[in-house]
Amino acid sequence: MRSLAGQVFVLQAVLVLLLVLAAVAALLIQARNSGKEEARHRSVAVAEAFASSPGLPEALAGENPTETLQPLAERARERSGVDFVVVTDTDGIRYTHPRPDRIGKRFVGAIEPALEGEVVTEEIVGTIGPLVQAVVPVFDSDGSVVGLVSAGITIEKVSSGVQDQLPLLFGASAGALLLSMAGTAVVGRRLLHQTHGLGPAEMTRMYEHHDAVLHSVREGVLIVGADGRLLLANDEARRLLDLPPDAEGRSVNDLGLPPRTGRLLFSGRAAVDEVHQVGDRMLAVNHEPTDRFGGPPGSVATFRDSTELRVLSESAEEARRRLKLLYDAGTGIGTTLDMVRTAEELAEAVVPRFADFVTVDLADAVLRGEEPTGGVVNMRRVAAHGIREIPSFYSTGELITFLPSTPQARGYRAGRAFLEADLATAHGWQAQDPERARRIVEEGVHSLITVPLHARGIVLGVVNFWRAKEHGSFDDDDLSLGEELVARAAAAIDNARRYTREHTMAAALQRSLLPRALPGQEALEIAHRYLPAQSGVGGDWFDVIPLSGARVALVVGDVVGHGLHAAATMGRLRTAVHNFSALDLPPDEIIWHLDELVDRSDRDGEGDGMPDGTNAMMGATCLYAIYDPASRKCVVARAGHPPPALVHPDGTVEFLDIPVGAPLGLGGPPYETAEIELAEGSRLVLYTDGLIEDRGRDIDVGLALLREALAHAGDSPEETCDEVTDALLTERPRDDVALLVARTRALGPDRVAGWEVPSDPAAVSAVRGEVSRRLADWGLEELEFTTELILSELVTNAIRHATGPVRVRLLRLERSLICEVSDTSSTSPHLRRAATTDEGGRGLFLVAQLSERWGTRYTGTGKVIWAEQPLSSD
């Protein structure tokens, strides 16, 4: 017992020594860290104090700053205890230095932040060792930086006095050692008490008798400590468990035992005749904790060979594996609403645990979201997976027509599974393609189970499980397991089919509602992009609407949500925009009418008693802009929509400051417009929030990325669209995106002509003469007669019925000639049928017959009546 106490004392002394060494190391690390912090504070304080010295800016501006500042810097260095105080100009050229030969050379360190007015500290390794230096700006009276002051000090100079703490540490260590000696004495007395005073001889004899009994019994015995380590194993336990020679003292998890057996021994859980398979033996295990009745912590396990239970255990294990496979398949199949991916998940779940190869074939109609019809078994292979490649199988994506004799066709029509235990003799299967079947058998595939994908009374396709020479043939139990696996996958595939059908319907609706082709117009060169969301069809839309007077309206909108409802709402709003645009209203009035429409629709939906709001419109935003190529002015209004971006001809980018109103349907103050004059060649960029917003980035980051992409984009709208989508949409977006880029064109003075007309009917003839001469200049003599008739009627009506000045304007476009007559009256003319006795009423009818289109639009000062004539194509 005394030798044991001595060993305990030595162990405790070693532990105390290790603790002392760890404490010394911790103090040294702390001293170094505190030295760095102290060096940083002192260098900053000295540099700031010297930089704030009176007269320092004047000295820097003098003829010889070094002569004035060198003595002052050295005096400051000696009094403050730092290693150097250096004064430089704004280019980093030294005026002072402890070593005069360094004066006039460039300062080593970061000075750019200090030139911006900031204090810079950095750790460097200089010629005098590791040090911390600070750089402080010197400000002139006007606040400008006229120089820099740097102070530095080595870390060693300011290190903490660790040596003062070492005696205290060693004293505490000696005290700990004395306490350990006292503890050793207490332990020795405790051991004597527990061994009942037995001496070494008596203890040796008792352990010899114990070993003789322990190793002679025919049951394996293991004693495991509380920490899970093996304390003792008899000979029978070593034989049954095939333990290594050095097993004692090792953790039970490191003995190569089966995981289930290792967990039992490590857990301390009580067990009675629990059957464990260890190698090729079935062992009945009894396990009991040793501290239940006051003994030492740990456990004792006994092992009895029960190999006769092996067959029963194998059956139970097989059932467990099947249940585990079904569970894993249930959780791993159907994670997405994609039919092909669901089929791949089924194949991946069962290879190689159930089959060596799996192929999944779906009816072609199912892939389109429809229900299969007809008796011909035409299926497309959508998934194939195996332990290796079988080149002779039909490839993925191939359309297969199965003959009636094949198990696939029989299973598809009958709605039940078929088993072909030996493919070498399965003549019905071989009839499909004898040469291909021969190659498949030669490649080792020998057994097949075909199970139809049956869901909600519909057979969607078939799943083929194949086994090769790596495993035995399928049996009836495998057939039932295959049916259960396919039943779980069939429900997921049918859900994906229904989703595909709804998604296809929504996509078709949205495609029919979005503009298929942009209308012809001459004011803008336009490119557009629409990217559907990852989660499905959304409600973003755009439009380009030609207006009178060569003007063009640009519209971008966004409806909240996805699916059929969002697409339908988008269609209703787009139709309303077209109807309101036909009235030639200004942008703020069109936005107001849209707001009224959405608000009224929401109220009507609530009144119909539809709690889900299916009759109501969803929340939406909209931006409406009108560009006039004659004046190069663009008028914009927006309702809760992101601001448009403008790329100037020189490439600079800005986001236009357009007054923003509430989203459509929320009401609020009247909408406002902004009028911007655009240079020819400018690019106006309209977009929805899906382009700049994402869960992974803030809207400000998105706007910055958009600005950068526009700054680097090419001049054409198509190049701009490509650059923006590539920069901001690296993957399929979570929200749908609409992007519209319009490059402005202008009608030059040579294509626009205007005249003021006095309020005198006699002035009409003079206007006709001016118009005739201008048409001759434009080479449009063939339109002279009709144009004079149109203008005569419109100008005469304006002089007769309106007040104030009358103005005539001609616009010569590539494909048409537009005649406009404006006055200050807000009364709109109407086309009517004149009676035979009426003296008037036929003028507008004549205008309508001579022109391709005509109409009226209102301005802030009155109205404009316009008529458009087409130009000959040649």
Coordinates of N, CA and C in Angstrom, one line a residue, residues 523-720:
A523 N -40.1 55.6 -82.3 CA -39.5 56.5 -81.2 C -38.4 55.8 -80.4
L524 N -38.5 54.5 -80.3 CA -37.6 53.8 -79.4 C -37.1 52.5 -80.0
E525 N -35.8 52.2 -79.7 CA -35.3 50.9 -80.0 C -35.3 50.0 -78.7
I526 N -36.1 48.9 -78.8 CA -36.5 48.3 -77.5 C -36.0 46.8 -77.5
A527 N -35.6 46.4 -76.3 CA -35.3 45.0 -76.1 C -35.9 44.6 -74.7
H528 N -36.3 43.4 -74.5 CA -36.9 43.0 -73.3 C -36.5 41.6 -72.9
R529 N -36.7 41.3 -71.7 CA -36.5 39.9 -71.1 C -37.6 39.6 -70.1
Y530 N -38.0 38.4 -70.1 CA -38.9 37.9 -69.0 C -38.4 36.6 -68.6
L531 N -38.1 36.4 -67.3 CA -37.6 35.2 -66.7 C -38.6 34.7 -65.6
P532 N -39.2 33.6 -65.8 CA -40.2 33.1 -64.8 C -39.5 32.7 -63.5
A533 N -40.2 32.7 -62.4 CA -39.6 32.4 -61.1 C -39.4 30.9 -61.0
Q534 N -38.5 30.6 -60.1 CA -38.2 29.2 -59.8 C -39.4 28.5 -59.2
S535 N -40.2 29.2 -58.4 CA -41.4 28.6 -57.8 C -42.6 28.5 -58.7
G536 N -42.5 29.0 -59.9 CA -43.6 28.9 -60.8 C -44.0 30.3 -61.5
V537 N -45.1 30.2 -62.2 CA -45.5 31.4 -63.0 C -45.9 32.6 -62.0
G538 N -45.4 33.8 -62.4 CA -45.7 34.9 -61.5 C -46.6 35.9 -62.3
G539 N -46.6 37.2 -61.8 CA -47.5 38.2 -62.3 C -46.8 39.4 -62.8
D540 N -45.5 39.3 -63.1 CA -44.8 40.4 -63.7 C -45.1 40.6 -65.2
W541 N -45.2 41.8 -65.7 CA -45.5 42.0 -67.1 C -44.9 43.3 -67.6
F542 N -44.9 43.5 -68.9 CA -44.3 44.7 -69.5 C -45.2 44.9 -70.8
D543 N -45.1 46.1 -71.3 CA -45.8 46.4 -72.5 C -45.2 47.7 -73.2
V544 N -45.4 47.7 -74.5 CA -45.0 48.8 -75.3 C -46.2 49.2 -76.1
I545 N -46.7 50.4 -76.0 CA -48.0 50.8 -76.6 C -47.8 52.1 -77.4
P546 N -47.9 52.0 -78.7 CA -47.8 53.2 -79.6 C -48.9 54.1 -79.3
L547 N -48.7 55.4 -79.2 CA -49.7 56.5 -79.0 C -49.7 57.4 -80.2
S548 N -50.6 58.4 -80.2 CA -50.6 59.3 -81.2 C -49.4 60.3 -81.2
G549 N -49.2 60.9 -82.3 CA -48.1 61.8 -82.4 C -46.7 61.2 -82.3
A550 N -46.6 59.9 -82.7 CA -45.3 59.2 -82.7 C -44.8 58.9 -81.3
R551 N -45.7 59.2 -80.3 CA -45.3 58.9 -78.9 C -45.4 57.4 -78.6
V552 N -44.7 56.9 -77.6 CA -44.8 55.5 -77.2 C -44.9 55.5 -75.6
A553 N -45.8 54.6 -75.2 CA -45.9 54.3 -73.7 C -45.2 53.0 -73.4
L554 N -44.4 53.1 -72.3 CA -43.7 52.0 -71.7 C -44.3 51.6 -70.4
V555 N -44.6 50.4 -70.2 CA -45.3 49.9 -69.0 C -44.6 48.7 -68.4
V556 N -44.4 48.7 -67.1 CA -43.8 47.6 -66.4 C -44.7 47.4 -65.1
G557 N -45.1 46.2 -64.8 CA -45.9 46.0 -63.6 C -45.6 44.7 -62.9
D558 N -46.0 44.6 -61.7 CA -45.7 43.4 -60.9 C -46.9 43.1 -60.0
V559 N -47.4 41.9 -60.1 CA -48.5 41.4 -59.3 C -47.9 40.5 -58.2
V560 N -48.4 40.6 -57.0 CA -47.9 39.8 -55.9 C -48.3 38.4 -56.0
G561 N -47.5 37.4 -55.8 CA -47.9 36.0 -55.8 C -47.5 35.3 -57.0
H562 N -47.8 34.0 -57.1 CA -47.5 33.1 -58.2 C -48.8 32.3 -58.5
G563 N -48.7 31.7 -59.7 CA -49.8 30.8 -60.1 C -50.8 31.4 -61.0
L564 N -51.9 30.7 -61.2 CA -53.0 31.1 -62.1 C -53.6 32.4 -61.7
H565 N -53.8 32.6 -60.4 CA -54.5 33.9 -59.9 C -53.6 35.1 -60.3
A566 N -52.3 34.9 -60.0 CA -51.4 36.1 -60.3 C -51.4 36.3 -61.9
A567 N -51.3 35.3 -62.7 CA -51.3 35.5 -64.1 C -52.6 36.1 -64.6
A568 N -53.7 35.6 -64.0 CA -55.0 36.2 -64.4 C -55.1 37.7 -64.0
T569 N -54.7 38.0 -62.8 CA -54.7 39.4 -62.4 C -53.8 40.3 -63.3
M570 N -52.6 39.7 -63.7 CA -51.7 40.4 -64.6 C -52.4 40.7 -65.9
G571 N -53.2 39.7 -66.4 CA -53.9 39.9 -67.7 C -55.0 41.0 -67.6
R572 N -55.7 41.0 -66.5 CA -56.7 42.0 -66.3 C -56.1 43.4 -66.3
L573 N -55.0 43.6 -65.5 CA -54.3 44.9 -65.4 C -53.8 45.3 -66.8
R574 N -53.2 44.4 -67.5 CA -52.6 44.7 -68.8 C -53.7 45.1 -69.8
T575 N -54.8 44.4 -69.8 CA -56.0 44.8 -70.6 C -56.5 46.2 -70.2
A576 N -56.5 46.5 -68.9 CA -57.0 47.8 -68.5 C -56.0 48.9 -68.9
V577 N -54.7 48.6 -68.9 CA -53.7 49.6 -69.3 C -53.9 49.9 -70.8
H578 N -54.2 48.9 -71.6 CA -54.4 49.1 -73.0 C -55.6 50.0 -73.3
N579 N -56.7 49.7 -72.5 CA -57.9 50.4 -72.7 C -57.8 51.9 -72.3
F580 N -57.1 52.1 -71.1 CA -56.9 53.5 -70.7 C -55.9 54.2 -71.6
S581 N -54.9 53.5 -72.2 CA -54.0 54.2 -73.1 C -54.7 54.6 -74.4
A582 N -55.7 53.9 -74.8 CA -56.5 54.2 -76.0 C -57.1 55.6 -75.8
L583 N -57.4 56.0 -74.6 CA -58.0 57.3 -74.3 C -56.9 58.4 -74.3
D584 N -55.6 58.1 -74.5 CA -54.5 59.0 -74.6 C -54.5 59.9 -73.3
L585 N -54.6 59.2 -72.1 CA -54.5 59.9 -70.9 C -53.1 60.1 -70.4
P586 N -52.8 61.1 -69.6 CA -51.4 61.2 -69.0 C -51.1 60.1 -68.1
P587 N -49.8 59.8 -67.7 CA -49.5 58.7 -66.9 C -50.1 58.7 -65.5
D588 N -50.2 59.9 -64.9 CA -50.7 59.9 -63.5 C -52.2 59.5 -63.5
E589 N -53.0 59.9 -64.6 CA -54.4 59.5 -64.6 C -54.6 58.1 -64.9
I590 N -53.7 57.5 -65.7 CA -53.8 56.0 -66.0 C -53.5 55.3 -64.7
I591 N -52.5 55.7 -64.0 CA -52.2 55.0 -62.7 C -53.3 55.1 -61.8
W592 N -54.0 56.3 -61.7 CA -55.1 56.5 -60.8 C -56.3 55.6 -61.2
H593 N -56.5 55.5 -62.5 CA -57.6 54.6 -63.0 C -57.3 53.1 -62.6
L594 N -56.1 52.7 -62.7 CA -55.7 51.3 -62.3 C -55.9 51.1 -60.8
D595 N -55.5 52.1 -60.0 CA -55.7 52.0 -58.6 C -57.2 51.9 -58.3
E596 N -58.1 52.7 -59.0 CA -59.5 52.6 -58.8 C -60.0 51.2 -59.2
L597 N -59.5 50.6 -60.3 CA -59.9 49.3 -60.7 C -59.5 48.2 -59.7
V598 N -58.3 48.3 -59.2 CA -57.9 47.2 -58.2 C -58.7 47.4 -56.9
D599 N -58.9 48.6 -56.5 CA -59.7 48.9 -55.2 C -61.1 48.4 -55.4
R600 N -61.7 48.7 -56.5 CA -63.1 48.3 -56.8 C -63.2 46.7 -56.9
S601 N -62.2 46.1 -57.5 CA -62.2 44.7 -57.6 C -62.1 44.0 -56.2
D602 N -61.3 44.6 -55.4 CA -61.1 44.0 -54.0 C -62.4 44.2 -53.2
R603 N -63.1 45.3 -53.4 CA -64.4 45.5 -52.7 C -65.4 44.5 -53.2
D604 N -65.5 44.3 -54.5 CA -66.4 43.4 -55.1 C -66.2 42.0 -54.6
G605 N -64.9 41.6 -54.5 CA -64.6 40.2 -54.1 C -65.0 40.0 -52.7
E606 N -64.9 41.0 -51.8 CA -65.3 40.9 -50.4 C -66.9 40.8 -50.4
G607 N -67.5 41.6 -51.2 CA -69.0 41.6 -51.2 C -69.6 40.3 -51.7
D608 N -68.8 39.6 -52.5 CA -69.4 38.3 -53.0 C -69.2 37.2 -52.0
G609 N -68.7 37.6 -50.8 CA -68.5 36.5 -49.8 C -67.5 35.5 -50.0
M610 N -66.4 35.8 -50.7 CA -65.4 34.9 -51.0 C -64.2 35.1 -50.0
P611 N -64.1 34.3 -49.0 CA -63.1 34.6 -48.0 C -61.7 34.4 -48.5
D612 N -61.5 33.6 -49.5 CA -60.2 33.4 -50.0 C -59.8 34.5 -51.0
G613 N -60.7 35.4 -51.3 CA -60.4 36.5 -52.2 C -60.1 36.1 -53.7
T614 N -60.7 35.0 -54.1 CA -60.4 34.6 -55.5 C -60.9 35.5 -56.5
N615 N -62.0 36.3 -56.2 CA -62.5 37.2 -57.2 C -61.8 38.6 -57.1
A616 N -61.0 38.8 -56.1 CA -60.4 40.1 -55.9 C -59.0 40.0 -56.6
M617 N -58.5 41.2 -57.0 CA -57.2 41.3 -57.5 C -56.2 41.3 -56.4
M618 N -55.0 40.9 -56.7 CA -53.9 40.9 -55.7 C -53.2 42.2 -55.7
G619 N -52.4 42.5 -54.7 CA -51.6 43.7 -54.7 C -50.7 43.8 -55.9
A620 N -50.5 45.0 -56.4 CA -49.7 45.1 -57.6 C -49.0 46.5 -57.6
T621 N -47.9 46.6 -58.3 CA -47.2 47.9 -58.5 C -47.1 48.1 -60.0
C622 N -46.9 49.4 -60.4 CA -46.9 49.7 -61.9 C -46.1 50.9 -62.1
L623 N -45.4 51.0 -63.2 CA -44.7 52.2 -63.7 C -45.1 52.4 -65.1
Y624 N -45.6 53.7 -65.4 CA -46.1 54.0 -66.8 C -45.3 55.3 -67.2
A625 N -44.7 55.2 -68.4 CA -43.9 56.3 -69.0 C -44.3 56.5 -70.4
I626 N -44.4 57.8 -70.8 CA -44.7 58.2 -72.2 C -43.5 59.0 -72.7
Y627 N -43.0 58.5 -73.9 CA -41.8 59.2 -74.5 C -42.3 59.9 -75.8
D628 N -41.9 61.2 -76.0 CA -42.3 61.9 -77.2 C -41.0 62.2 -78.0
P629 N -40.8 61.6 -79.1 CA -39.5 61.8 -79.9 C -39.4 63.2 -80.5
A630 N -40.5 63.9 -80.6 CA -40.4 65.2 -81.2 C -39.8 66.2 -80.2
S631 N -40.2 66.1 -78.9 CA -39.7 67.0 -77.9 C -38.6 66.3 -77.0
R632 N -38.4 65.0 -77.2 CA -37.4 64.2 -76.4 C -37.7 64.3 -74.9
K633 N -39.0 64.4 -74.6 CA -39.4 64.5 -73.2 C -40.1 63.2 -72.8
C634 N -39.9 62.7 -71.6 CA -40.5 61.5 -71.1 C -41.2 61.9 -69.8
V635 N -42.5 61.5 -69.7 CA -43.3 61.7 -68.5 C -43.5 60.4 -67.9
V636 N -43.2 60.3 -66.5 CA -43.3 59.0 -65.8 C -44.1 59.2 -64.5
A637 N -44.9 58.1 -64.2 CA -45.6 58.0 -63.0 C -45.4 56.6 -62.5
R638 N -45.4 56.4 -61.2 CA -45.2 55.0 -60.7 C -46.0 54.8 -59.4
A639 N -46.5 53.6 -59.2 CA -47.3 53.2 -58.0 C -46.6 52.1 -57.3
G640 N -45.7 52.5 -56.3 CA -45.0 51.5 -55.5 C -44.0 50.7 -56.3
H641 N -43.5 51.1 -57.4 CA -42.6 50.4 -58.3 C -41.2 50.9 -58.1
P642 N -40.2 50.1 -58.3 CA -38.8 50.6 -58.2 C -38.5 51.7 -59.3
P643 N -37.6 52.6 -59.0 CA -37.4 53.7 -59.9 C -36.7 53.2 -61.2
P644 N -36.9 53.9 -62.3 CA -36.2 53.5 -63.6 C -34.8 54.0 -63.5
A645 N -34.0 53.3 -64.3 CA -32.6 53.7 -64.5 C -32.4 54.3 -65.8
L646 N -31.5 55.3 -65.9 CA -31.2 56.1 -67.1 C -29.7 56.0 -67.4
V647 N -29.4 55.5 -68.6 CA -28.0 55.4 -69.0 C -27.8 56.5 -70.1
H648 N -27.1 57.5 -69.7 CA -26.8 58.6 -70.6 C -25.9 58.2 -71.8
P649 N -25.9 58.9 -72.9 CA -25.1 58.5 -74.1 C -23.6 58.4 -73.7
D650 N -23.1 59.1 -72.7 CA -21.7 59.0 -72.3 C -21.5 57.8 -71.4
G651 N -22.5 57.1 -71.1 CA -22.3 55.9 -70.2 C -22.6 56.0 -68.8
T652 N -22.8 57.3 -68.3 CA -23.1 57.5 -66.9 C -24.5 56.9 -66.6
V653 N -24.7 56.5 -65.4 CA -25.9 55.8 -65.0 C -26.5 56.6 -63.8
E654 N -27.8 56.8 -63.8 CA -28.5 57.4 -62.7 C -29.9 56.8 -62.5
F655 N -30.4 56.7 -61.3 CA -31.7 56.3 -61.0 C -32.6 57.5 -60.9
L656 N -33.6 57.6 -61.8 CA -34.4 58.8 -61.8 C -35.3 59.0 -60.6
D657 N -35.3 60.2 -60.1 CA -36.1 60.5 -58.9 C -37.5 60.8 -59.3
I658 N -38.3 59.8 -59.4 CA -39.7 59.8 -59.7 C -40.6 59.8 -58.5
P659 N -41.5 60.7 -58.3 CA -42.4 60.6 -57.1 C -43.1 59.2 -57.1
V660 N -43.0 58.6 -55.9 CA -43.6 57.2 -55.8 C -44.9 57.3 -55.0
G661 N -45.9 56.7 -55.6 CA -47.2 56.6 -54.9 C -47.4 55.2 -54.3
A662 N -48.5 55.0 -53.6 CA -48.8 53.8 -53.0 C -49.1 52.7 -54.0
P663 N -48.8 51.4 -53.7 CA -49.1 50.3 -54.7 C -50.6 50.4 -55.0
L664 N -51.0 49.8 -56.1 CA -52.3 49.8 -56.6 C -53.3 49.2 -55.6
G665 N -54.4 49.8 -55.4 CA -55.5 49.3 -54.6 C -55.4 49.8 -53.1
L666 N -54.4 50.5 -52.7 CA -54.2 50.9 -51.3 C -54.8 52.4 -51.2
G667 N -55.1 53.1 -52.2 CA -55.5 54.5 -52.1 C -54.4 55.4 -51.7
G668 N -54.8 56.6 -51.2 CA -53.8 57.5 -50.7 C -53.8 58.8 -51.5
P669 N -52.7 59.6 -51.4 CA -52.7 60.9 -52.1 C -52.7 60.6 -53.6
P670 N -53.0 61.7 -54.4 CA -53.0 61.5 -55.9 C -51.6 61.2 -56.4
Y671 N -51.5 60.5 -57.5 CA -50.2 60.1 -58.0 C -49.6 61.3 -58.8
E672 N -48.3 61.4 -58.8 CA -47.6 62.5 -59.4 C -46.8 62.0 -60.5
T673 N -46.4 63.0 -61.4 CA -45.6 62.6 -62.6 C -44.3 63.4 -62.5
A674 N -43.3 62.9 -63.2 CA -42.0 63.7 -63.4 C -41.8 63.7 -64.9
E675 N -41.3 64.9 -65.4 CA -41.0 65.0 -66.8 C -39.5 65.2 -66.9
I676 N -38.9 64.3 -67.8 CA -37.4 64.4 -68.0 C -37.1 64.5 -69.5
E677 N -36.2 65.3 -69.8 CA -35.8 65.5 -71.2 C -34.6 64.5 -71.4
L678 N -34.7 63.7 -72.4 CA -33.7 62.6 -72.7 C -32.9 63.0 -73.9
A679 N -31.6 62.9 -73.8 CA -30.8 63.0 -75.0 C -31.0 61.9 -75.9
E680 N -30.8 62.1 -77.2 CA -31.0 61.0 -78.2 C -29.9 60.0 -77.9
G681 N -30.2 58.7 -77.9 CA -29.3 57.6 -77.6 C -29.3 57.2 -76.2
S682 N -30.1 57.9 -75.3 CA -30.2 57.5 -73.9 C -30.9 56.1 -73.9
R683 N -30.6 55.4 -72.8 CA -31.3 54.1 -72.6 C -32.1 54.2 -71.3
L684 N -33.4 54.0 -71.4 CA -34.3 54.0 -70.3 C -34.5 52.5 -69.9
V685 N -34.2 52.2 -68.6 CA -34.2 50.8 -68.1 C -35.4 50.7 -67.1
L686 N -36.4 49.9 -67.4 CA -37.5 49.6 -66.5 C -37.4 48.1 -66.1
Y687 N -37.8 47.8 -64.9 CA -37.6 46.4 -64.4 C -38.5 46.2 -63.2
T688 N -38.7 45.0 -62.8 CA -39.5 44.6 -61.6 C -38.5 44.3 -60.5
D689 N -39.1 44.2 -59.3 CA -38.2 44.1 -58.1 C -37.5 42.8 -58.0
G690 N -38.0 41.7 -58.8 CA -37.3 40.5 -58.8 C -35.9 40.6 -59.3
L691 N -35.6 41.6 -60.1 CA -34.2 41.8 -60.6 C -33.2 42.2 -59.6
I692 N -33.7 43.0 -58.6 CA -32.7 43.6 -57.7 C -32.9 43.1 -56.3
E693 N -34.0 42.4 -56.0 CA -34.2 41.9 -54.6 C -34.0 40.4 -54.6
D694 N -33.5 39.9 -53.5 CA -33.3 38.5 -53.3 C -33.1 38.3 -51.8
R695 N -33.4 37.0 -51.4 CA -33.3 36.7 -49.9 C -31.8 36.9 -49.5
G696 N -30.9 36.7 -50.4 CA -29.5 36.7 -50.0 C -28.9 38.1 -50.1
R697 N -29.6 39.2 -50.6 CA -29.0 40.5 -50.7 C -30.0 41.5 -50.5
D698 N -29.6 42.7 -50.0 CA -30.5 43.8 -49.7 C -30.7 44.6 -51.0
I699 N -31.8 45.4 -51.1 CA -32.2 46.1 -52.3 C -31.1 47.1 -52.7
D700 N -30.4 47.7 -51.7 CA -29.4 48.6 -52.0 C -28.2 47.9 -52.7
V701 N -27.9 46.7 -52.3 CA -26.9 46.0 -53.0 C -27.3 45.6 -54.4
G702 N -28.6 45.3 -54.6 CA -29.1 45.0 -56.0 C -29.0 46.2 -56.9
L703 N -29.4 47.4 -56.3 CA -29.3 48.6 -57.1 C -27.9 48.9 -57.5
A704 N -27.0 48.7 -56.6 CA -25.5 48.9 -56.9 C -25.0 48.0 -58.0
L705 N -25.5 46.7 -57.9 CA -25.1 45.8 -59.0 C -25.7 46.2 -60.3
L706 N -26.9 46.6 -60.3 CA -27.6 47.1 -61.5 C -26.8 48.3 -62.1
R707 N -26.5 49.2 -61.3 CA -25.7 50.4 -61.8 C -24.4 50.0 -62.4
E708 N -23.7 49.1 -61.8 CA -22.4 48.6 -62.3 C -22.6 47.9 -63.6
A709 N -23.6 47.0 -63.7 CA -23.9 46.3 -64.9 C -24.2 47.2 -66.1
L710 N -25.1 48.2 -65.8 CA -25.4 49.2 -66.9 C -24.2 50.0 -67.3
A711 N -23.3 50.3 -66.4 CA -22.2 51.1 -66.7 C -21.2 50.4 -67.7
H712 N -21.2 49.0 -67.6 CA -20.3 48.2 -68.5 C -21.0 47.6 -69.6
A713 N -22.3 47.8 -69.8 CA -23.1 47.2 -70.9 C -22.8 47.9 -72.2
G714 N -23.1 47.2 -73.3 CA -22.9 47.8 -74.6 C -24.0 48.8 -74.9
D715 N -23.9 49.4 -76.1 CA -24.8 50.5 -76.4 C -26.2 50.0 -76.8
S716 N -26.3 48.8 -77.4 CA -27.6 48.4 -77.8 C -28.5 47.9 -76.7
P717 N -29.8 48.0 -76.8 CA -30.7 47.4 -75.8 C -30.5 45.9 -75.6
E718 N -30.2 45.2 -76.6 CA -30.0 43.7 -76.5 C -28.8 43.4 -75.7
E719 N -27.7 44.1 -75.9 CA -26.5 43.9 -75.1 C -26.7 44.4 -73.7
T720 N -27.5 45.4 -73.5 CA -27.8 45.8 -72.1 C -28.6 44.8 -71.4

